Short mmCIF file of C-alpha atoms in Angstrom, two decimals:
data_model
loop_
_atom_site.label_atom_id
_atom_site.label_comp_id
_atom_site.label_asym_id
_atom_site.label_seq_id
_atom_site.Cartn_x
_atom_site.Cartn_y
_atom_site.Cartn_z
CA MET A 117 52.95 -14.41 59.69
CA ARG A 118 53.72 -15.34 62.95
CA SER A 119 56.61 -16.02 65.56
CA SER A 120 56.91 -17.09 68.90
CA SER A 121 60.30 -17.24 71.16
CA ASN A 122 60.32 -20.27 73.24
CA ILE A 123 62.99 -21.67 75.62
CA ALA A 124 64.43 -24.97 75.05
CA LEU A 125 67.02 -26.83 77.14
CA LYS A 126 70.22 -28.40 76.19
CA ALA A 127 72.20 -30.59 78.66
CA THR A 128 76.24 -30.60 78.71
CA THR A 129 77.31 -34.01 80.49
CA LEU A 130 80.67 -33.63 82.50
CA LEU A 131 82.07 -36.94 83.23
CA THR A 132 85.02 -37.01 85.54
CA PHE A 133 87.09 -38.83 87.88
CA ALA A 134 86.74 -42.69 88.59
CA ALA A 135 88.38 -44.46 91.62
CA SER A 136 89.07 -43.66 95.05
CA THR A 137 87.10 -40.83 95.76
CA SER A 138 86.91 -39.70 98.96
CA ALA A 139 83.71 -38.58 101.33
CA PHE A 140 82.49 -34.87 100.69
CA TRP A 141 79.71 -32.55 100.01
CA ARG A 142 79.57 -29.58 97.96
CA MET A 143 77.94 -26.48 99.82
CA PRO A 144 76.21 -24.35 96.71
CA CYS A 145 75.83 -20.87 98.01
CA LEU A 146 74.64 -19.32 94.45
CA SER A 147 73.34 -16.05 95.77
CA ARG A 148 75.82 -13.41 97.92
CA SER A 149 74.72 -12.23 101.23
CA GLY A 150 75.89 -8.88 100.61
CA LEU A 151 79.18 -7.19 99.10
CA ALA A 152 80.45 -4.77 101.26
CA ARG A 153 83.76 -3.60 103.23
CA LEU A 154 82.53 -5.56 106.06
CA ASP A 155 85.74 -8.41 107.86
CA PRO A 156 85.02 -9.28 111.16
CA LEU A 157 88.30 -10.92 111.56
CA VAL A 158 90.87 -8.15 110.24
CA SER A 159 89.01 -5.06 110.60
CA PHE A 160 86.92 -6.42 113.52
CA ASP A 161 83.90 -3.62 114.60
CA SER A 162 85.35 -1.02 111.78
CA VAL A 163 84.82 -0.72 108.21
CA SER A 164 87.20 -2.96 106.16
CA GLU A 165 90.06 -1.77 103.87
CA HIS A 166 88.47 -3.71 100.83
CA VAL A 167 84.94 -4.88 99.37
CA HIS A 168 84.32 -8.46 99.91
CA ALA A 169 81.86 -10.96 98.22
CA ILE A 170 80.01 -12.22 101.08
CA HIS A 171 78.13 -15.70 101.20
CA GLY A 172 75.96 -17.02 103.98
CA SER A 173 74.11 -15.97 107.08
CA SER A 174 72.36 -13.00 107.23
CA GLY A 175 73.90 -12.45 110.74
CA PHE A 176 76.95 -11.38 109.06
CA SER A 177 78.35 -7.77 110.29
CA SER A 178 81.72 -6.33 111.63
CA THR A 179 81.81 -8.11 114.94
CA SER A 180 80.12 -11.45 113.71
CA THR A 181 80.64 -14.57 115.85
CA THR A 182 79.39 -17.90 115.44
CA SER A 183 76.45 -16.89 117.62
CA ASP A 184 75.59 -14.05 115.61
CA LEU A 185 75.58 -15.81 112.41
CA LEU A 186 73.50 -18.56 114.33
CA ALA A 187 70.85 -15.73 115.26
CA GLY A 188 70.42 -14.68 111.10
CA ASP A 189 67.00 -15.24 109.82
CA CYS A 190 68.33 -17.07 106.87
CA THR A 191 71.80 -18.07 104.48
CA SER A 192 72.02 -17.96 101.14
CA CYS A 193 73.79 -21.31 100.97
CA GLU A 194 71.15 -23.90 100.09
CA VAL A 195 71.28 -25.71 103.39
CA ALA A 196 69.05 -24.00 105.68
CA GLN A 197 71.43 -25.54 108.70
CA ASP A 198 74.36 -24.05 107.39
CA LYS A 199 74.94 -20.02 108.45
CA SER A 200 78.37 -19.94 108.43
CA ALA A 201 80.42 -16.72 106.85
CA TYR A 202 82.70 -17.23 103.55
CA TRP A 203 83.89 -14.37 101.83
CA THR A 204 86.54 -13.27 99.83
CA PRO A 205 87.82 -9.99 97.99
CA ALA A 206 85.20 -8.85 94.84
CA LEU A 207 87.08 -9.02 91.22
CA TYR A 208 86.76 -5.20 89.60
CA PHE A 209 87.97 -4.47 86.01
CA GLN A 210 89.73 -1.35 85.29
CA ASN A 211 88.86 0.49 82.02
CA ALA A 212 92.07 1.96 80.58
CA ALA A 213 90.68 4.61 78.99
CA THR A 214 88.34 6.41 81.54
CA GLY A 215 90.48 4.68 84.77
CA GLU A 216 86.83 3.95 86.14
CA PHE A 217 86.32 0.23 88.05
CA SER A 218 83.75 -2.04 87.43
CA LEU A 219 82.77 -5.10 89.41
CA VAL A 220 83.04 -8.31 87.38
CA GLN A 221 80.18 -10.15 87.14
CA GLN A 222 80.24 -13.20 89.64
CA VAL A 223 78.93 -16.59 87.88
CA GLY A 224 76.90 -18.74 90.88
CA GLY A 225 77.84 -17.47 93.74
CA MET A 226 80.67 -19.45 95.25
CA LEU A 227 80.83 -23.24 95.93
CA SER A 228 82.49 -24.42 99.50
CA TYR A 229 83.63 -27.98 99.65
CA TYR A 230 83.95 -29.77 102.58
CA LEU A 231 86.12 -32.86 101.97
CA LEU A 232 86.21 -35.58 104.63
CA TYR A 233 90.06 -36.34 104.37
CA PRO A 234 91.15 -38.26 107.65
CA ASN A 235 94.85 -38.43 108.71
CA ALA A 236 96.58 -41.43 107.89
CA GLY A 237 95.51 -44.62 109.58
CA GLU A 238 92.36 -42.86 110.78
CA THR A 239 89.05 -42.96 109.87
CA LYS A 240 87.22 -39.83 111.61
CA VAL A 241 87.46 -36.37 110.59
CA THR A 242 86.77 -33.48 113.56
CA ALA A 243 84.22 -30.78 112.71
CA PHE A 244 84.76 -27.41 113.44
CA PRO A 245 84.12 -26.38 116.79
CA SER A 246 81.66 -23.46 117.77
CA GLY A 247 83.41 -20.52 117.55
CA PHE A 248 85.94 -21.55 114.96
CA GLN A 249 87.56 -18.92 112.57
CA MET A 250 90.11 -18.89 109.85
CA ILE A 251 91.92 -16.75 107.56
CA ALA A 252 93.39 -18.68 104.12
CA GLY A 253 95.70 -16.64 102.05
CA ASP A 254 97.66 -13.14 102.54
CA VAL A 255 96.36 -9.97 101.30
CA ASN A 256 99.92 -8.22 100.82
CA GLN A 257 101.40 -11.18 99.01
CA ARG A 258 102.75 -9.86 95.49
CA ASN A 259 105.19 -12.42 94.24
CA PHE A 260 106.08 -16.31 94.19
CA SER A 261 108.96 -17.33 94.74
CA TYR A 262 108.88 -20.77 93.69
CA PRO A 263 109.10 -22.56 90.40
CA VAL A 264 106.45 -22.11 87.77
CA PRO A 265 104.65 -24.74 87.35
CA ASP A 266 104.93 -26.68 90.63
CA ILE A 267 107.42 -28.99 90.95
CA PRO A 268 106.15 -32.62 91.47
CA LYS A 269 104.55 -33.65 95.05
CA SER A 270 106.97 -36.07 95.51
CA ASN A 271 109.45 -33.91 95.56
CA TRP A 272 107.20 -31.54 98.28
CA ASN A 273 109.21 -33.22 101.67
CA GLU A 274 112.31 -31.19 100.51
CA ALA A 275 113.32 -27.94 101.42
CA PRO A 276 111.81 -25.09 100.61
CA TYR A 277 108.48 -27.00 99.41
CA ASN A 278 108.19 -28.69 103.29
CA THR A 279 107.01 -25.18 104.67
CA GLN A 280 103.99 -23.60 105.33
CA ALA A 281 105.13 -20.67 103.91
CA PHE A 282 105.47 -22.63 100.23
CA LEU A 283 102.27 -24.51 101.00
CA ARG A 284 100.39 -21.39 101.47
CA GLN A 285 100.94 -19.91 98.56
CA ALA A 286 100.48 -23.15 96.88
CA ALA A 287 96.40 -23.43 97.89
CA LEU A 288 95.81 -20.75 95.43
CA GLY A 289 94.38 -20.66 92.16
CA PHE A 290 93.14 -19.24 89.09
CA ASN A 291 91.54 -22.37 86.55
CA CYS A 292 91.31 -20.90 82.95
CA LEU A 293 88.00 -22.00 81.72
CA ASN A 294 87.22 -22.90 78.78
CA TYR A 295 84.40 -25.55 78.44
CA ALA A 296 85.28 -26.80 74.91
CA ALA A 297 88.55 -28.06 76.04
CA THR A 298 89.16 -30.47 78.68
CA PRO A 299 89.55 -28.91 82.18
CA GLU A 300 93.39 -27.52 83.80
CA GLY A 301 93.03 -29.43 87.62
CA SER A 302 92.56 -27.18 90.46
CA LEU A 303 95.35 -25.02 92.23
CA TYR A 304 97.70 -25.55 88.59
CA ARG A 305 98.22 -21.91 88.69
CA HIS A 306 98.85 -19.66 91.51
CA PHE A 307 98.59 -16.35 89.70
CA LEU A 308 95.98 -14.58 88.08
CA PRO A 309 97.01 -14.61 84.49
CA ASP A 310 97.21 -10.59 82.88
CA LYS A 311 94.55 -9.65 80.40
CA ALA A 312 96.11 -10.93 77.32
CA TYR A 313 96.04 -14.42 78.21
CA LEU A 314 92.46 -14.25 79.78
CA ASP A 315 91.22 -12.99 76.17
CA ALA A 316 92.76 -15.37 73.73
CA ASN A 317 92.30 -18.53 76.49
CA CYS A 318 89.55 -17.90 79.14
CA LYS A 319 86.44 -17.51 77.01
CA ASP A 320 84.23 -18.70 79.84
CA GLY A 321 85.88 -16.57 82.72
CA VAL A 322 87.97 -17.43 85.54
CA ARG A 323 87.38 -19.59 88.12
CA PHE A 324 89.48 -18.68 91.81
CA GLU A 325 90.22 -21.64 93.92
CA LEU A 326 91.38 -21.50 97.78
CA MET A 327 92.38 -24.11 100.40
CA PHE A 328 91.88 -23.61 103.73
CA PRO A 329 94.40 -25.24 106.42
CA SER A 330 92.90 -28.60 108.05
CA CYS A 331 95.40 -29.57 110.11
CA TRP A 332 94.26 -27.83 114.11
CA ASN A 333 96.27 -27.36 117.35
CA GLY A 334 92.69 -29.04 119.12
CA VAL A 335 92.68 -26.05 121.08
CA ASP A 336 92.39 -22.77 119.94
CA LYS A 337 89.23 -21.54 117.71
CA ASN A 338 90.80 -18.30 116.69
CA SER A 339 94.24 -16.83 116.63
CA SER A 340 96.13 -13.12 116.78
CA ASP A 341 96.05 -13.33 113.30
CA SER A 342 93.27 -16.26 112.26
CA LYS A 343 96.10 -18.72 110.78
CA SER A 344 98.64 -19.29 113.71
CA HIS A 345 95.80 -22.35 115.00
CA VAL A 346 95.97 -24.38 112.09
CA ALA A 347 98.43 -25.06 109.22
CA TYR A 348 98.58 -27.06 105.71
CA PRO A 349 99.15 -30.74 105.45
CA SER A 350 102.34 -31.58 103.45
CA GLN A 351 100.49 -31.72 99.79
CA VAL A 352 98.35 -28.39 100.68
CA MET A 353 94.71 -30.61 100.18
CA THR A 354 96.25 -34.01 101.43
CA GLY A 355 99.24 -35.66 103.39
CA ASP A 356 100.43 -35.44 106.65
CA CYS A 357 99.66 -32.82 109.23
CA PRO A 358 102.81 -31.02 110.98
CA ALA A 359 103.63 -31.99 114.79
CA GLY A 360 101.13 -29.64 117.04
CA PHE A 361 98.64 -30.08 114.62
CA GLU A 362 97.28 -33.33 114.57
CA THR A 363 93.82 -32.61 115.17
CA ARG A 364 92.23 -33.47 110.99
CA LEU A 365 89.35 -31.08 110.39
CA ILE A 366 87.12 -30.96 107.79
CA SER A 367 89.06 -29.46 104.63
CA LEU A 368 87.77 -26.40 103.36
CA PHE A 369 87.86 -25.31 99.61
CA TYR A 370 86.44 -22.54 97.79
CA GLU A 371 85.41 -21.99 94.08
CA THR A 372 84.38 -18.50 92.73
CA ILE A 373 83.73 -18.35 89.02
CA TRP A 374 84.10 -14.40 87.61
CA ASN A 375 83.13 -13.48 84.10
CA THR A 376 86.45 -12.09 82.90
CA ALA A 377 85.34 -12.44 79.61
CA GLU A 378 82.69 -10.09 79.96
CA PHE A 379 85.47 -7.40 79.26
CA ALA A 380 87.13 -9.49 76.58
CA GLY A 381 88.57 -7.02 74.04
CA THR A 382 88.68 -3.84 76.42
CA ALA A 383 92.28 -2.46 77.48
CA GLY A 384 92.55 -2.09 81.16
CA GLN A 385 93.28 -4.73 83.87
CA PHE A 386 91.51 -6.83 86.47
CA VAL A 387 92.10 -6.21 89.91
CA LEU A 388 90.90 -7.52 93.22
CA ALA A 389 89.04 -5.13 95.41
CA SER A 390 92.44 -5.40 97.72
CA GLY A 391 94.59 -3.76 95.18
CA ASP A 392 96.41 -6.89 93.82
CA SER A 393 96.34 -7.31 89.96
CA THR A 394 98.59 -10.17 90.13
CA GLY A 395 96.28 -12.33 92.60
CA TYR A 396 99.07 -13.99 94.55
CA GLY A 397 97.16 -11.80 97.77
CA TYR A 398 94.14 -13.59 96.88
CA HIS A 399 92.31 -14.44 100.48
CA GLY A 400 89.45 -15.90 101.97
CA ASP A 401 87.80 -15.72 105.67
CA PHE A 402 85.59 -18.30 107.13
CA ILE A 403 83.34 -18.25 110.64
CA MET A 404 81.50 -21.44 111.36
CA GLY A 405 78.17 -21.18 111.51
CA TRP A 406 76.49 -24.43 112.20
CA ASP A 407 75.66 -26.20 115.32
CA GLU A 408 78.77 -27.96 116.40
CA ASP A 409 77.01 -31.02 117.37
CA PHE A 410 75.21 -31.39 114.09
CA LEU A 411 78.18 -30.59 111.95
CA GLN A 412 79.69 -33.41 113.65
CA ASN A 413 76.73 -35.78 112.99
CA ALA A 414 76.79 -34.36 109.29
CA THR A 415 80.82 -35.74 109.11
CA ASP A 416 80.40 -38.62 110.56
CA THR A 417 77.23 -39.62 108.31
CA CYS A 418 76.74 -37.40 105.18
CA THR A 419 80.14 -39.89 103.52
CA ASN A 420 78.29 -40.30 99.72
CA PRO A 421 80.69 -39.77 97.65
CA SER A 422 78.78 -38.29 95.20
CA GLY A 423 79.15 -35.30 96.86
CA GLN A 424 75.74 -33.96 96.73
CA ILE A 425 73.97 -32.40 99.62
CA SER A 426 70.45 -33.68 98.27
CA ASP A 427 72.34 -37.57 99.32
CA CYS A 428 72.81 -36.24 102.87
CA PRO A 429 69.29 -37.54 104.61
CA LEU A 430 70.25 -34.65 107.60
CA PHE A 431 70.24 -31.73 105.62
CA ASP A 432 67.33 -29.47 105.24
CA ILE A 433 67.82 -27.66 101.38
CA GLN A 434 66.01 -24.66 100.55
CA THR A 435 64.29 -23.32 97.46
CA SER A 436 66.18 -21.10 95.10
CA ALA A 437 63.27 -18.09 96.56
CA GLU A 438 64.53 -18.90 99.90
CA TYR A 439 68.25 -18.89 99.31
CA THR A 440 68.01 -15.68 97.08
CA SER A 441 66.08 -13.58 99.39
CA CYS A 442 68.76 -13.78 101.89
CA ASN A 443 70.61 -10.55 102.59
CA ILE A 444 72.67 -9.34 105.52
CA SER A 445 70.62 -7.38 107.55
CA SER A 446 70.37 -3.73 106.65
CA ALA A 447 71.23 -3.12 110.03
CA ASN A 448 74.61 -4.73 110.05
CA ILE A 449 75.77 -2.20 107.95
CA PRO A 450 77.29 0.56 108.57
CA ALA A 451 76.23 3.84 108.05
CA ALA A 452 79.33 5.29 106.65
CA ILE A 453 79.30 2.50 103.67
CA ALA A 454 75.58 2.01 103.54
CA LYS A 455 75.33 4.00 100.28
CA GLU A 456 78.67 3.38 98.67
CA ASN A 457 78.54 2.15 95.05
CA VAL A 458 80.46 -0.69 95.28
CA LEU A 459 79.02 -1.75 91.49
CA SER A 460 80.30 0.37 88.68
CA ALA A 461 81.55 3.58 86.74
CA ILE A 462 84.04 4.06 89.89
CA SER A 463 86.88 6.15 90.09
CA LEU A 464 88.94 4.64 93.04
CA LEU A 465 88.73 1.25 94.41
CA PRO A 466 86.14 1.18 97.19
CA GLY A 467 88.25 2.14 100.39
CA ASP A 468 91.15 3.62 97.96
CA PRO A 469 93.33 0.63 98.48
CA ALA A 470 96.85 1.03 96.33
CA ILE A 471 97.33 -1.15 93.40
CA VAL A 472 100.54 -3.01 94.11
CA SER A 473 102.03 -5.33 91.70
CA GLY A 474 105.23 -6.17 92.54
CA GLY A 475 107.21 -6.97 96.13
CA TYR A 476 104.97 -7.39 99.31
CA GLY A 477 102.05 -4.94 99.51
CA SER A 478 101.09 -2.60 102.45
CA GLY A 479 97.79 -3.64 103.02
CA ALA A 480 96.75 0.21 103.05
CA THR A 481 95.84 3.61 101.71
CA ALA A 482 99.33 4.58 100.09
CA SER A 483 100.61 7.35 97.73
CA GLY A 484 100.09 4.99 94.81
CA SER A 485 96.48 5.32 95.07
CA SER A 486 94.04 3.09 92.73
CA ALA A 487 93.07 5.96 90.85
CA SER A 488 96.48 5.58 88.90
CA HIS A 489 96.05 5.56 85.11
CA VAL A 490 96.19 2.26 83.40
CA SER A 491 98.27 2.09 80.31
CA SER A 492 96.59 0.16 77.44
CA ALA A 493 98.85 -3.15 77.96
CA PRO A 494 100.03 -3.03 81.34
CA ALA A 495 103.34 -4.21 82.18
CA ALA A 496 103.50 -7.97 83.14
CA SER A 497 103.80 -8.81 86.71
CA VAL A 498 103.12 -12.65 86.60
CA PRO A 499 104.33 -15.39 84.43
CA THR A 500 102.87 -17.49 81.47
CA LEU A 501 101.66 -20.48 82.50
CA SER A 502 99.86 -22.53 79.69
CA TYR A 503 96.97 -24.31 79.38
CA GLN A 504 97.71 -27.95 80.62
CA ALA A 505 94.73 -30.77 80.86
CA GLY A 506 94.33 -31.58 84.33
CA SER A 507 94.82 -35.88 84.66
CA SER A 508 92.12 -38.28 85.55
CA ILE A 509 93.10 -38.62 89.10
CA ALA A 510 95.13 -36.49 91.82
CA SER A 511 98.67 -38.28 92.28
CA ASP A 512 97.39 -39.62 95.72
CA SER A 513 94.39 -40.76 94.16
CA GLN A 514 92.45 -38.66 96.38
CA TYR A 515 89.44 -36.61 94.81
CA VAL A 516 89.97 -32.89 93.80
CA PRO A 517 87.34 -30.51 94.12
CA GLY A 518 87.93 -28.89 90.72
CA ALA A 519 88.32 -32.00 88.69
CA VAL A 520 84.55 -33.39 90.00
CA PHE A 521 82.78 -30.31 89.92
CA ALA A 522 84.28 -27.88 87.41
CA ALA A 523 81.10 -25.47 88.72
CA LYS A 524 78.93 -23.75 85.75
CA SER A 525 75.77 -22.23 87.43
CA ASP A 526 72.60 -20.37 85.80
CA ALA A 527 72.75 -17.64 88.40
CA ILE A 528 75.09 -14.36 87.42
CA LEU A 529 75.68 -11.73 90.09
CA SER A 530 76.44 -8.35 89.47
CA ALA A 531 74.38 -6.12 91.80
CA ALA A 532 72.79 -8.59 93.86
CA GLY A 533 73.58 -8.22 97.17
CA ALA A 534 75.74 -4.92 97.34
CA ALA A 535 76.62 -3.45 100.38
CA SER A 536 73.68 -0.93 99.21
CA VAL A 537 71.56 -3.83 100.33
CA THR A 538 69.65 -0.81 100.33
CA LEU A 539 69.92 0.27 101.32
CA ALA A 540 109.84 -14.70 87.62
CA THR A 541 108.52 -12.93 84.64
CA THR A 542 108.48 -14.36 81.24
CA SER A 543 106.91 -13.59 78.05
CA SER A 544 103.58 -11.54 78.75
CA SER A 545 101.90 -12.93 75.18
CA PRO A 546 99.18 -15.75 75.63
CA ALA A 547 100.03 -19.09 74.70
CA ALA A 548 98.07 -22.34 74.94
CA ALA A 549 100.80 -25.00 74.46
CA THR A 550 98.15 -27.90 73.99
CA THR A 551 95.23 -26.47 72.07
CA PRO A 552 94.44 -23.59 69.99
CA ALA A 553 92.81 -20.61 71.98
CA PRO A 554 89.70 -20.45 71.98
CA VAL A 555 87.62 -17.50 70.25
CA VAL A 556 87.21 -14.46 72.27
CA PRO A 557 83.45 -13.98 72.77
CA SER A 558 82.38 -10.88 71.37
CA SER A 559 80.08 -9.61 74.36
CA PRO A 560 78.80 -10.56 77.87
CA SER A 561 75.76 -12.21 75.83
CA SER A 562 77.91 -14.96 74.12
CA THR A 563 78.94 -16.60 77.52
CA GLN A 564 76.64 -19.60 78.41
CA SER A 565 74.24 -19.44 80.89
CA PHE A 566 73.26 -22.16 82.61
CA PHE A 567 69.54 -22.81 83.67
CA SER A 568 70.26 -25.82 86.26
CA THR A 569 72.63 -28.51 87.25
CA GLU A 570 71.96 -32.20 87.72
CA TYR A 571 74.26 -34.59 89.19
CA GLN A 572 74.34 -38.54 88.48
CA THR A 573 76.81 -41.09 89.82
CA LYS A 574 77.41 -44.43 88.42
CA GLY A 575 79.62 -46.41 90.46
CA GLN A 576 82.82 -44.22 90.86
CA GLN A 577 81.92 -42.10 88.45
CA VAL A 578 79.75 -38.87 88.55
CA MET A 579 78.36 -36.78 86.14
CA GLU A 580 77.04 -33.37 85.82
CA VAL A 581 74.47 -32.28 83.39
CA TYR A 582 74.08 -28.89 82.49
CA TRP A 583 70.62 -27.59 81.29
CA VAL A 584 71.25 -24.58 79.00
CA GLU A 585 68.46 -22.67 78.31
CA GLU A 586 68.58 -22.20 74.46
CA GLU A 587 66.11 -19.56 72.56
CA VAL A 588 64.22 -20.89 69.92
CA THR A 589 61.93 -18.91 67.43
CA VAL A 590 59.57 -20.80 64.98
CA THR A 591 57.89 -19.07 62.37
CA ALA A 592 54.99 -20.30 60.76
CA LEU A 593 51.88 -19.60 58.47
CA VAL A 594 48.97 -19.28 60.34
CA THR A 595 45.73 -20.73 58.96
CA ALA A 596 41.95 -20.66 60.04
CA THR A 597 42.49 -24.43 60.34
CA ALA A 598 46.00 -24.81 62.24
CA THR A 599 47.79 -23.42 65.16
CA VAL A 600 51.62 -23.55 65.06
CA SER A 601 53.81 -23.72 68.66
CA ALA A 602 57.38 -24.38 69.28
CA PRO A 603 57.13 -26.73 72.23
CA ALA A 604 60.24 -26.94 74.41
CA ARG A 605 62.83 -29.52 73.72
CA LYS A 606 65.27 -31.15 75.31
CA ARG A 607 67.94 -32.86 74.47
CA HIS A 608 71.84 -34.23 75.99
CA LEU A 609 74.76 -33.06 74.74
CA HIS A 610 77.04 -35.33 76.46
CA LYS A 611 80.73 -34.10 76.75
CA HIS A 612 83.00 -36.56 78.51
CA ARG A 613 85.49 -35.06 80.30
CA ARG A 614 88.28 -36.39 82.57
CA ALA A 615 90.26 -33.66 84.81
CA GLY A 616 92.36 -34.10 88.19
CA PHE A 617 95.21 -31.98 90.31
#
């Protein structure tokens, strides 16, 4: 008898969204360039208070500017001309039995959407100027004082929803992933569900979403808080810019998938590296790392509604070998954190930020250290917002990021790109109002792995094909006159789904 094991590929096709698709491109940064306590916008020339998952230029450091990023040797994003820096706090799991923290696996790096939404009556979108920097989100936020779920957008022109305070909090999303069901809409849920809900409903993890402001004062490339020079339009993604911020920039939207399903069935809690177990304090940073003229040319030229970078003739697309080998230069990692354990079996969150689950966080190490023991069933500090399928299109008939490309990827990141570049509360019980809770995976191996992604555009419909590795073992009798092999097979599983905002 002889057994042979071969890899077969199967494809899952996602058909989403028809009608009135705005121009955009989807920048895959499928590999981290670093995992470190670095943040040049908040902790300039010093060590950051918490760990960030960093993507983009190898020139990233605690003092990075656009020129530093452009001088980097490489980028972990697929387009060679994009040496921008994109970073968000990493996600950890704290085991209730041991109190120790482990980094949650990041699936497929991150995606950064460049959405081209002009102001009403205009056709031009302004590219980020050289030296441009900004932050979205508030690291210290630990509450949401507005209705859950959101009120209809038709009422967002009334107080208190017509304020930047509301729009900033509505710019966060935590998308419960279950690829067997119709996807939730982008920015549907503005908090991280508790672990009981995640275990019961989110068998493919959670997609963290972050929309950046796209209305600019037209003058300042940064501000003292990296926020005051920009503002959100009236509907977060789309809508009208407020007075004083009439210049419409590229609309930047981050998506990052974390494999929370890896810890299904294990008591504990998920917590952002900043000490936030609610998700309300999720945030992200951006430093422009393109040649300014090139980016404006791409903004004017790369308007194919497919969103594929391959449809832009200006972009030089790297191979996976090129972008996965790009790491932050070891010379840019301060000695104090060069060998810091940021991966697993950690007794304290790196930097030891206090874990704060209510009110408004202090943003600094406090007596409530991250070493605090976690009970087997932490008290609920977020409401329960049950599953709801996204609508077919956005309320304003515009493209919505997670609607078209609900990212699934073959790459799962854990240790890769580490800093040791070595170098309103309701019941907390889980609920899924419109669909049964999916089966909880018993181990990380039950989480599907995607070999590659293919996109096809038919009219105004975008199809995404996910090629999945499937192990096939064939056992056969061997004789002197016959040789049996198991050739790779390909099959398409067409799953047509529509989702929107």
